[in-house]
Amino acid sequence: MSGYNALWVPGMDHAGIATQVVVEKKLMRERNLSRHDVGRENFVAEVWKWKEEYGGTILKQERRLGATLDWTRECFTMDEKRSRAVTEAFVRLYKEGLIYRDIRLVNWDCVLRTAISDIEVDSIEIKERTMLKVPGYKERVEFGVLTEFAYPLEGGLGEIIVATTRVETMLGDTAIAVHPQDKRYTHFHGKFAVHPFNGRKLPIICDEILVDPSFGTGAVKITPAHDPNDFDVGKRHNLGFINIFTDDGKINSNGGSEFEGMLRFEARVAVVEALKRKGLYRGFKNNEMRLAICSRSNDVVEPMIKPQWFISCSEMAKQALDAVQDGKVIITPKQFEAEWFRWMGNIRDWCISRQLWWGHRIPAWYVTVGDDASDGFGVYNNHWVVGRDEAEALEMAKGLFPGKNFQITQDQDVLDTWFSSGLFPFSVMGWPDDTLDFKTFYPTSVLETGHDILFFWVARMVMLGMRLTGEVPFKQIYLHPMIRDAHGRKMSKSLGNVIDPLEVINGITLEGLHQRLEHGNLDPSELVVAKQGQVMDFPNGIPECGADALRFALVSYTAQSDKINLDIQRVVGYRQWCNKLWNAIRFAMSKLSDDYAPPEKLSVQTLPFSCKWILSVLNKAIAKTVTSLELYDFSAATTAVYSWWQYQLCDVFIEVIKPFFISGSDFESSKSAARDTLWLCLDNGLRLLHPFMPFVTEELWQRLPQRHGDFTKKESIMIADYPSVIEEWTDDEIEKEMNLLDSVVRSIRSLRALLPADERQKKQKAFVLCKADDVREVISNHHLEISTLAVLSSLEILSEKDAAPVGCSVNIVNENVSVYLQTQGSVNADAEQEKLRKKREELQRQVSTVVVYSGEQEKLQNRMNSSGYKKVPEDIRAEDLLKLNKLIAEIKIVDEAKEMLDQTLTGSA
């Protein structure tokens, strides 16, 4: 609409871990089979079937929401072109030495049997001893305790007591650490403890980085293969790394025959019992802790040492950090820049391999050479080759092991979904080929996403984009708030508070909401809780709101910092506003007549007052909306558009021109001008509103009359020009006058609202008392507008010399104007006196306390009389004087009104 060659590409990632979990649950629920039962090839085929049936849901939602994407370019991270880009990126980064294979500690999910990323890890706070349900266990598992036990020292020299929250990991301990300055353990330095179950000697080491002498016993058991901090200690002190768990979370042979085959948390209980039998158990105490849970499986995350593929990130992160610091990439809202700098400045290498079956299989092959001492897969780290396909890998292997007998086997692992998603800005444009799209649209202009994946997706796009293309992938990042439920809770299927946009658009019954849950993957106990949540939040279901109302509500919500607490009733409110808008425009268009044709040009100077005014405020609304959109202040944009349509066009302009259309009236020229102005307002207003409410605006815009012989009208409002400011429409003086009229009308309406219900519906006579001649002239010139908007039987303009009317209720507009409304019954003296008293108190408060230019508060009169007041800037002093005189004048009017009311009451008595 603004004349740009704009492209918005629709695409989806394959959501490796999330999709695999869903399909695995589906297989188990429907056929009682695991993925291992059906095998890799058949399982992947099942995932593709599920993707074809359900994977397009998000794109259907975007279509129904009216997202203007180029649907001919729809793409998927695992389609042929994107898969080729993934392979190419991996090969290039490997050849540049940025991708490497190493044995590191990873977040391991024993249910999914894969490493998971940090974004898939949720932390829960545990305050004290707590029994939690863990997948795969019949009994609840104990957490939130610090278990103490003793290690006997070598040579019978005594014992050293350690404390741990994961006592089962002691089966993999390879050292005990103390602080070098802790005098309790000085005589233990260089000694050894003996493992009670396998006799392994554990050196007692000094480590001031890890050990806090005040925590626990001050002695820390070290399990380098199962704890991130211990892993670092193991590296610093060259300790052994002993993995004691199988991939599915059981104790392996390294844990000893007494515990081998036990599930890890069953072993937790068994180890405690074994320690008791040996007389080494020293008790437990409550311990506040954070427990890492996989958001996909609800399993407790286990740190495990595994051979994985990594990307070295330090150099790329430095480039990404500099890009934001130098303004090549701008983050909005700006507050997230600090998070960007923190992440980029403390980045670790990225584990990109996943032990899944759904995803891009890693293009790396292990070479098993005939004369290798061990034929185990992956044993030798220098036996890996990387290629774009197996043929290229084979050639690489021949070069690596010339003249030798060997065979190559592709790695079973797949790449982290974020790797392929990180290539998206350029892979969708045809990279690695130098396509026309790539030349035309890359770098892209704007990325819009949620702030929760600023690091996991956005940062990786910037890093990979700059590395592989030499350019930032986008120049602007807009981070939208996260949508939560009306109570501020994160949306969760298990809580039943997930809102599908299609259900808001179409409406849905409570029974329909329940059915959606029943067709999902919730456990029976979770299903009960979720249904209860739906009954609480949506007892009558969700009413049909339409896409326009949902869009407008979401965009208007963006002022709510980093979270949107979505209340469906607010969406319902905008749906009702859509209906009101429809009816108002239908009424307005009825005034245009069937044979109406808009003029080629409108002479603003000859228009009636109200027409000049509505065009002037339309100009302001256009300017505010465009500026707000450019600043990504979408809430301010919706406010500007809504305010103009509701409070200025519908509430004022359409009402104030009604007398022009009364048959037999003397307003023929004004009627013609009003028609032309009304058409201009509808045309510009609908185009202004269109990005927010595309459907209703398209429908109404198509019904607008066209100029005779005008063949330039666009086929759709979507490609019509967006409104721009027309300088000759702006008239500040007209707006100032209308602001005064609006204040007068509002004051009269507030008096009417206090009348008895039967009088409120009738037209009354009103008076406007003006203290200044110029004000009186303005009010007199707009007698008709005030009478029409205030719905009066008659209006009389009074000057300061005229006697104030009797039998009226009074309201103070400002220091120059007060209004009186004639009542048919007697004036409620008590109510009038109370109203005037409150008004005087409010004015007196403003006189007494004002905010001064320094930001402090003090009495206005005292400040103006103080000796230091001469130092106050002249413009501030002038503003103070104007403010004081205005307030004093209004107080005088209130006092006069009260005096007149007292006289009236005395006379009537």
mmCIF file of N, CA and C in Angstrom, residues 606-707:
data_model
loop_
_atom_site.group_PDB
_atom_site.id
_atom_site.type_symbol
_atom_site.label_atom_id
_atom_site.label_comp_id
_atom_site.label_asym_id
_atom_site.label_seq_id
_atom_site.Cartn_x
_atom_site.Cartn_y
_atom_site.Cartn_z
ATOM 1 N N THR A 606 -13.792 26.441 0.896
ATOM 2 C CA THR A 606 -15.222 26.741 0.802
ATOM 3 C C THR A 606 -16.088 25.784 1.613
ATOM 4 N N LEU A 607 -15.467 24.837 2.298
ATOM 5 C CA LEU A 607 -16.236 23.832 3.037
ATOM 6 C C LEU A 607 -16.821 24.412 4.321
ATOM 7 N N PRO A 608 -17.928 23.819 4.799
ATOM 8 C CA PRO A 608 -18.456 24.195 6.106
ATOM 9 C C PRO A 608 -17.452 23.872 7.214
ATOM 10 N N PHE A 609 -17.658 24.495 8.358
ATOM 11 C CA PHE A 609 -16.755 24.341 9.499
ATOM 12 C C PHE A 609 -16.512 22.870 9.853
ATOM 13 N N SER A 610 -17.586 22.108 9.990
ATOM 14 C CA SER A 610 -17.437 20.712 10.429
ATOM 15 C C SER A 610 -16.655 19.886 9.420
ATOM 16 N N CYS A 611 -16.782 20.199 8.129
ATOM 17 C CA CYS A 611 -16.043 19.454 7.096
ATOM 18 C C CYS A 611 -14.556 19.775 7.164
ATOM 19 N N LYS A 612 -14.247 21.065 7.355
ATOM 20 C CA LYS A 612 -12.838 21.443 7.518
ATOM 21 C C LYS A 612 -12.233 20.743 8.723
ATOM 22 N N TRP A 613 -13.018 20.691 9.786
ATOM 23 C CA TRP A 613 -12.518 20.083 11.033
ATOM 24 C C TRP A 613 -12.224 18.598 10.860
ATOM 25 N N ILE A 614 -13.159 17.841 10.263
ATOM 26 C CA ILE A 614 -12.956 16.388 10.172
ATOM 27 C C ILE A 614 -11.771 16.066 9.266
ATOM 28 N N LEU A 615 -11.532 16.861 8.236
ATOM 29 C CA LEU A 615 -10.368 16.625 7.379
ATOM 30 C C LEU A 615 -9.067 16.958 8.108
ATOM 31 N N SER A 616 -9.117 17.999 8.936
ATOM 32 C CA SER A 616 -7.922 18.371 9.689
ATOM 33 C C SER A 616 -7.543 17.280 10.687
ATOM 34 N N VAL A 617 -8.541 16.755 11.426
ATOM 35 C CA VAL A 617 -8.216 15.703 12.401
ATOM 36 C C VAL A 617 -7.912 14.382 11.708
ATOM 37 N N LEU A 618 -8.468 14.161 10.504
ATOM 38 C CA LEU A 618 -8.090 12.984 9.718
ATOM 39 C C LEU A 618 -6.606 13.066 9.366
ATOM 40 N N ASN A 619 -6.162 14.246 8.991
ATOM 41 C CA ASN A 619 -4.741 14.452 8.709
ATOM 42 C C ASN A 619 -3.878 14.061 9.905
ATOM 43 N N LYS A 620 -4.313 14.507 11.099
ATOM 44 C CA LYS A 620 -3.568 14.189 12.330
ATOM 45 C C LYS A 620 -3.547 12.674 12.566
ATOM 46 N N ALA A 621 -4.687 12.026 12.329
ATOM 47 C CA ALA A 621 -4.774 10.576 12.536
ATOM 48 C C ALA A 621 -3.862 9.840 11.561
ATOM 49 N N ILE A 622 -3.829 10.302 10.312
ATOM 50 C CA ILE A 622 -2.944 9.683 9.310
ATOM 51 C C ILE A 622 -1.484 9.841 9.737
ATOM 52 N N ALA A 623 -1.121 11.067 10.118
ATOM 53 C CA ALA A 623 0.267 11.330 10.517
ATOM 54 C C ALA A 623 0.664 10.470 11.715
ATOM 55 N N LYS A 624 -0.213 10.390 12.713
ATOM 56 C CA LYS A 624 0.086 9.614 13.918
ATOM 57 C C LYS A 624 0.191 8.129 13.602
ATOM 58 N N THR A 625 -0.714 7.624 12.762
ATOM 59 C CA THR A 625 -0.703 6.200 12.417
ATOM 60 C C THR A 625 0.559 5.836 11.655
ATOM 61 N N VAL A 626 0.883 6.620 10.644
ATOM 62 C CA VAL A 626 2.076 6.325 9.823
ATOM 63 C C VAL A 626 3.337 6.399 10.672
ATOM 64 N N THR A 627 3.450 7.452 11.491
ATOM 65 C CA THR A 627 4.628 7.596 12.351
ATOM 66 C C THR A 627 4.738 6.430 13.329
ATOM 67 N N SER A 628 3.612 6.045 13.907
ATOM 68 C CA SER A 628 3.607 4.941 14.879
ATOM 69 C C SER A 628 4.009 3.631 14.220
ATOM 70 N N LEU A 629 3.523 3.378 13.003
ATOM 71 C CA LEU A 629 3.899 2.158 12.301
ATOM 72 C C LEU A 629 5.392 2.151 11.995
ATOM 73 N N GLU A 630 5.915 3.292 11.596
ATOM 74 C CA GLU A 630 7.351 3.372 11.289
ATOM 75 C C GLU A 630 8.197 3.122 12.539
ATOM 76 N N LEU A 631 7.652 3.483 13.707
ATOM 77 C CA LEU A 631 8.371 3.291 14.971
ATOM 78 C C LEU A 631 8.047 1.952 15.626
ATOM 79 N N TYR A 632 7.248 1.114 14.952
ATOM 80 C CA TYR A 632 6.820 -0.173 15.483
ATOM 81 C C TYR A 632 6.006 -0.012 16.772
ATOM 82 N N ASP A 633 5.354 1.148 16.909
ATOM 83 C CA ASP A 633 4.486 1.400 18.058
ATOM 84 C C ASP A 633 3.055 1.095 17.624
ATOM 85 N N PHE A 634 2.764 -0.204 17.500
ATOM 86 C CA PHE A 634 1.506 -0.623 16.894
ATOM 87 C C PHE A 634 0.294 -0.272 17.754
ATOM 88 N N SER A 635 0.460 -0.296 19.049
ATOM 89 C CA SER A 635 -0.646 0.063 19.931
ATOM 90 C C SER A 635 -1.053 1.519 19.719
ATOM 91 N N ALA A 636 -0.066 2.405 19.582
ATOM 92 C CA ALA A 636 -0.363 3.823 19.342
ATOM 93 C C ALA A 636 -1.056 3.996 17.994
ATOM 94 N N ALA A 637 -0.677 3.177 17.008
ATOM 95 C CA ALA A 637 -1.313 3.254 15.689
ATOM 96 C C ALA A 637 -2.789 2.867 15.778
ATOM 97 N N THR A 638 -3.088 1.780 16.501
ATOM 98 C CA THR A 638 -4.493 1.368 16.630
ATOM 99 C C THR A 638 -5.296 2.412 17.393
ATOM 100 N N THR A 639 -4.678 3.020 18.394
ATOM 101 C CA THR A 639 -5.373 4.058 19.159
ATOM 102 C C THR A 639 -5.722 5.243 18.269
ATOM 103 N N ALA A 640 -4.781 5.644 17.420
ATOM 104 C CA ALA A 640 -5.013 6.783 16.528
ATOM 105 C C ALA A 640 -6.140 6.494 15.551
ATOM 106 N N VAL A 641 -6.123 5.308 14.949
ATOM 107 C CA VAL A 641 -7.157 4.943 13.977
ATOM 108 C C VAL A 641 -8.515 4.814 14.660
ATOM 109 N N TYR A 642 -8.541 4.099 15.763
ATOM 110 C CA TYR A 642 -9.796 3.872 16.486
ATOM 111 C C TYR A 642 -10.403 5.200 16.949
ATOM 112 N N SER A 643 -9.568 6.062 17.514
ATOM 113 C CA SER A 643 -10.064 7.332 18.048
ATOM 114 C C SER A 643 -10.686 8.187 16.952
ATOM 115 N N TRP A 644 -10.048 8.211 15.780
ATOM 116 C CA TRP A 644 -10.600 9.031 14.696
ATOM 117 C C TRP A 644 -11.939 8.475 14.235
ATOM 118 N N TRP A 645 -11.979 7.159 13.985
ATOM 119 C CA TRP A 645 -13.227 6.550 13.519
ATOM 120 C C TRP A 645 -14.344 6.708 14.550
ATOM 121 N N GLN A 646 -14.057 6.368 15.800
ATOM 122 C CA GLN A 646 -15.107 6.309 16.810
ATOM 123 C C GLN A 646 -15.489 7.691 17.326
ATOM 124 N N TYR A 647 -14.505 8.451 17.785
ATOM 125 C CA TYR A 647 -14.808 9.667 18.536
ATOM 126 C C TYR A 647 -14.931 10.915 17.665
ATOM 127 N N GLN A 648 -14.381 10.844 16.456
ATOM 128 C CA GLN A 648 -14.422 12.049 15.625
ATOM 129 C C GLN A 648 -15.354 11.881 14.419
ATOM 130 N N LEU A 649 -15.210 10.777 13.687
ATOM 131 C CA LEU A 649 -16.101 10.592 12.539
ATOM 132 C C LEU A 649 -17.509 10.187 12.970
ATOM 133 N N CYS A 650 -17.620 9.073 13.728
ATOM 134 C CA CYS A 650 -18.946 8.549 14.077
ATOM 135 C C CYS A 650 -19.655 9.406 15.129
ATOM 136 N N ASP A 651 -18.947 9.735 16.212
ATOM 137 C CA ASP A 651 -19.608 10.440 17.320
ATOM 138 C C ASP A 651 -19.870 11.912 17.013
ATOM 139 N N VAL A 652 -19.040 12.536 16.184
ATOM 140 C CA VAL A 652 -19.184 13.978 15.957
ATOM 141 C C VAL A 652 -19.613 14.295 14.525
ATOM 142 N N PHE A 653 -18.769 13.963 13.547
ATOM 143 C CA PHE A 653 -19.019 14.453 12.195
ATOM 144 C C PHE A 653 -20.334 13.934 11.618
ATOM 145 N N ILE A 654 -20.543 12.617 11.690
ATOM 146 C CA ILE A 654 -21.776 12.064 11.117
ATOM 147 C C ILE A 654 -23.004 12.637 11.810
ATOM 148 N N GLU A 655 -22.886 12.904 13.129
ATOM 149 C CA GLU A 655 -24.018 13.476 13.864
ATOM 150 C C GLU A 655 -24.226 14.945 13.499
ATOM 151 N N VAL A 656 -23.140 15.679 13.361
ATOM 152 C CA VAL A 656 -23.255 17.127 13.198
ATOM 153 C C VAL A 656 -23.735 17.510 11.794
ATOM 154 N N ILE A 657 -23.570 16.607 10.809
ATOM 155 C CA ILE A 657 -24.036 16.941 9.455
ATOM 156 C C ILE A 657 -25.460 16.462 9.186
ATOM 157 N N LYS A 658 -26.067 15.778 10.148
ATOM 158 C CA LYS A 658 -27.431 15.262 9.918
ATOM 159 C C LYS A 658 -28.425 16.366 9.549
ATOM 160 N N PRO A 659 -28.359 17.547 10.180
ATOM 161 C CA PRO A 659 -29.321 18.598 9.789
ATOM 162 C C PRO A 659 -29.227 18.983 8.313
ATOM 163 N N PHE A 660 -28.067 18.812 7.694
ATOM 164 C CA PHE A 660 -27.907 19.167 6.287
ATOM 165 C C PHE A 660 -28.786 18.302 5.379
ATOM 166 N N PHE A 661 -29.131 17.101 5.868
ATOM 167 C CA PHE A 661 -29.845 16.143 5.019
ATOM 168 C C PHE A 661 -31.335 16.070 5.327
ATOM 169 N N ILE A 662 -31.798 16.951 6.217
ATOM 170 C CA ILE A 662 -33.232 16.996 6.502
ATOM 171 C C ILE A 662 -33.933 17.631 5.304
ATOM 172 N N SER A 663 -34.947 16.954 4.790
ATOM 173 C CA SER A 663 -35.644 17.463 3.596
ATOM 174 C C SER A 663 -36.273 18.820 3.890
ATOM 175 N N GLY A 664 -36.154 19.705 2.911
ATOM 176 C CA GLY A 664 -36.730 21.024 3.052
ATOM 177 C C GLY A 664 -35.843 21.993 3.797
ATOM 178 N N SER A 665 -34.645 21.562 4.206
ATOM 179 C CA SER A 665 -33.757 22.456 4.941
ATOM 180 C C SER A 665 -33.044 23.399 3.976
ATOM 181 N N ASP A 666 -32.451 24.439 4.515
ATOM 182 C CA ASP A 666 -31.777 25.450 3.700
ATOM 183 C C ASP A 666 -30.274 25.202 3.616
ATOM 184 N N PHE A 667 -29.885 23.919 3.564
ATOM 185 C CA PHE A 667 -28.462 23.589 3.609
ATOM 186 C C PHE A 667 -27.993 22.866 2.349
ATOM 187 N N GLU A 668 -28.525 23.237 1.191
ATOM 188 C CA GLU A 668 -28.221 22.489 -0.020
ATOM 189 C C GLU A 668 -26.721 22.488 -0.328
ATOM 190 N N SER A 669 -26.085 23.673 -0.252
ATOM 191 C CA SER A 669 -24.644 23.722 -0.551
ATOM 192 C C SER A 669 -23.850 22.983 0.514
ATOM 193 N N SER A 670 -24.292 23.141 1.769
ATOM 194 C CA SER A 670 -23.610 22.419 2.847
ATOM 195 C C SER A 670 -23.803 20.922 2.697
ATOM 196 N N LYS A 671 -24.977 20.509 2.233
ATOM 197 C CA LYS A 671 -25.230 19.084 2.038
ATOM 198 C C LYS A 671 -24.290 18.510 0.985
ATOM 199 N N SER A 672 -24.103 19.227 -0.090
ATOM 200 C CA SER A 672 -23.210 18.767 -1.151
ATOM 201 C C SER A 672 -21.772 18.667 -0.649
ATOM 202 N N ALA A 673 -21.337 19.676 0.100
ATOM 203 C CA ALA A 673 -19.976 19.658 0.649
ATOM 204 C C ALA A 673 -19.809 18.527 1.658
ATOM 205 N N ALA A 674 -20.853 18.313 2.460
ATOM 206 C CA ALA A 674 -20.801 17.248 3.466
ATOM 207 C C ALA A 674 -20.696 15.884 2.801
ATOM 208 N N ARG A 675 -21.420 15.678 1.701
ATOM 209 C CA ARG A 675 -21.342 14.416 0.950
ATOM 210 C C ARG A 675 -19.898 14.168 0.465
ATOM 211 N N ASP A 676 -19.348 15.182 -0.169
ATOM 212 C CA ASP A 676 -18.004 15.029 -0.715
ATOM 213 C C ASP A 676 -16.985 14.742 0.398
ATOM 214 N N THR A 677 -17.134 15.478 1.504
ATOM 215 C CA THR A 677 -16.212 15.284 2.631
ATOM 216 C C THR A 677 -16.399 13.897 3.249
ATOM 217 N N LEU A 678 -17.650 13.474 3.335
ATOM 218 C CA LEU A 678 -17.944 12.157 3.897
ATOM 219 C C LEU A 678 -17.315 11.066 3.041
ATOM 220 N N TRP A 679 -17.411 11.202 1.726
ATOM 221 C CA TRP A 679 -16.795 10.196 0.842
ATOM 222 C C TRP A 679 -15.278 10.173 1.034
ATOM 223 N N LEU A 680 -14.689 11.346 1.109
ATOM 224 C CA LEU A 680 -13.235 11.420 1.328
ATOM 225 C C LEU A 680 -12.848 10.729 2.633
ATOM 226 N N CYS A 681 -13.642 10.966 3.670
ATOM 227 C CA CYS A 681 -13.354 10.369 4.981
ATOM 228 C C CYS A 681 -13.464 8.848 4.941
ATOM 229 N N LEU A 682 -14.525 8.361 4.289
ATOM 230 C CA LEU A 682 -14.708 6.910 4.221
ATOM 231 C C LEU A 682 -13.588 6.261 3.411
ATOM 232 N N ASP A 683 -13.239 6.871 2.282
ATOM 233 C CA ASP A 683 -12.186 6.318 1.433
ATOM 234 C C ASP A 683 -10.847 6.295 2.175
ATOM 235 N N ASN A 684 -10.463 7.432 2.749
ATOM 236 C CA ASN A 684 -9.192 7.508 3.474
ATOM 237 C C ASN A 684 -9.228 6.688 4.756
ATOM 238 N N GLY A 685 -10.337 6.762 5.467
ATOM 239 C CA GLY A 685 -10.444 6.063 6.745
ATOM 240 C C GLY A 685 -10.379 4.560 6.598
ATOM 241 N N LEU A 686 -11.035 4.013 5.546
ATOM 242 C CA LEU A 686 -10.988 2.568 5.331
ATOM 243 C C LEU A 686 -9.586 2.118 4.929
ATOM 244 N N ARG A 687 -8.922 2.919 4.086
ATOM 245 C CA ARG A 687 -7.541 2.570 3.716
ATOM 246 C C ARG A 687 -6.612 2.668 4.926
ATOM 247 N N LEU A 688 -6.867 3.632 5.808
ATOM 248 C CA LEU A 688 -6.057 3.794 7.021
ATOM 249 C C LEU A 688 -6.236 2.604 7.957
ATOM 250 N N LEU A 689 -7.453 2.101 8.030
ATOM 251 C CA LEU A 689 -7.785 1.002 8.937
ATOM 252 C C LEU A 689 -7.424 -0.365 8.351
ATOM 253 N N HIS A 690 -7.263 -0.436 7.046
ATOM 254 C CA HIS A 690 -7.146 -1.733 6.374
ATOM 255 C C HIS A 690 -6.059 -2.666 6.916
ATOM 256 N N PRO A 691 -4.824 -2.209 7.183
ATOM 257 C CA PRO A 691 -3.816 -3.163 7.688
ATOM 258 C C PRO A 691 -4.226 -3.845 8.988
ATOM 259 N N PHE A 692 -5.087 -3.202 9.755
ATOM 260 C CA PHE A 692 -5.498 -3.755 11.043
ATOM 261 C C PHE A 692 -6.746 -4.632 10.901
ATOM 262 N N MET A 693 -7.671 -4.215 10.036
ATOM 263 C CA MET A 693 -8.931 -4.941 9.838
ATOM 264 C C MET A 693 -9.148 -5.146 8.337
ATOM 265 N N PRO A 694 -8.491 -6.124 7.749
ATOM 266 C CA PRO A 694 -8.503 -6.243 6.279
ATOM 267 C C PRO A 694 -9.848 -6.653 5.682
ATOM 268 N N PHE A 695 -10.606 -7.473 6.393
ATOM 269 C CA PHE A 695 -11.801 -8.050 5.778
ATOM 270 C C PHE A 695 -12.965 -7.059 5.708
ATOM 271 N N VAL A 696 -13.294 -6.433 6.825
ATOM 272 C CA VAL A 696 -14.420 -5.500 6.835
ATOM 273 C C VAL A 696 -14.104 -4.271 5.981
ATOM 274 N N THR A 697 -12.841 -3.841 5.980
ATOM 275 C CA THR A 697 -12.486 -2.658 5.181
ATOM 276 C C THR A 697 -12.549 -2.963 3.686
ATOM 277 N N GLU A 698 -12.130 -4.161 3.299
ATOM 278 C CA GLU A 698 -12.224 -4.542 1.877
ATOM 279 C C GLU A 698 -13.674 -4.543 1.420
ATOM 280 N N GLU A 699 -14.522 -5.159 2.220
ATOM 281 C CA GLU A 699 -15.943 -5.254 1.872
ATOM 282 C C GLU A 699 -16.580 -3.874 1.731
ATOM 283 N N LEU A 700 -16.324 -2.987 2.674
ATOM 284 C CA LEU A 700 -16.945 -1.665 2.645
ATOM 285 C C LEU A 700 -16.324 -0.766 1.576
ATOM 286 N N TRP A 701 -15.018 -0.872 1.380
ATOM 287 C CA TRP A 701 -14.342 -0.037 0.379
ATOM 288 C C TRP A 701 -14.834 -0.358 -1.025
ATOM 289 N N GLN A 702 -15.113 -1.644 -1.272
ATOM 290 C CA GLN A 702 -15.604 -2.035 -2.597
ATOM 291 C C GLN A 702 -16.973 -1.427 -2.889
ATOM 292 N N ARG A 703 -17.717 -1.064 -1.848
ATOM 293 C CA ARG A 703 -19.063 -0.514 -2.028
ATOM 294 C C ARG A 703 -19.056 1.002 -2.208
ATOM 295 N N LEU A 704 -17.911 1.631 -2.000
ATOM 296 C CA LEU A 704 -17.859 3.084 -2.148
ATOM 297 C C LEU A 704 -18.110 3.492 -3.597
ATOM 298 N N PRO A 705 -18.877 4.578 -3.816
ATOM 299 C CA PRO A 705 -19.094 5.062 -5.184
ATOM 300 C C PRO A 705 -17.762 5.477 -5.815
ATOM 301 N N GLN A 706 -17.654 5.336 -7.132
ATOM 302 C CA GLN A 706 -16.445 5.742 -7.849
ATOM 303 C C GLN A 706 -16.714 7.021 -8.629
ATOM 304 N N ARG A 707 -15.649 7.736 -8.929
ATOM 305 C CA ARG A 707 -15.774 8.908 -9.785
ATOM 306 C C ARG A 707 -16.167 8.466 -11.192
#
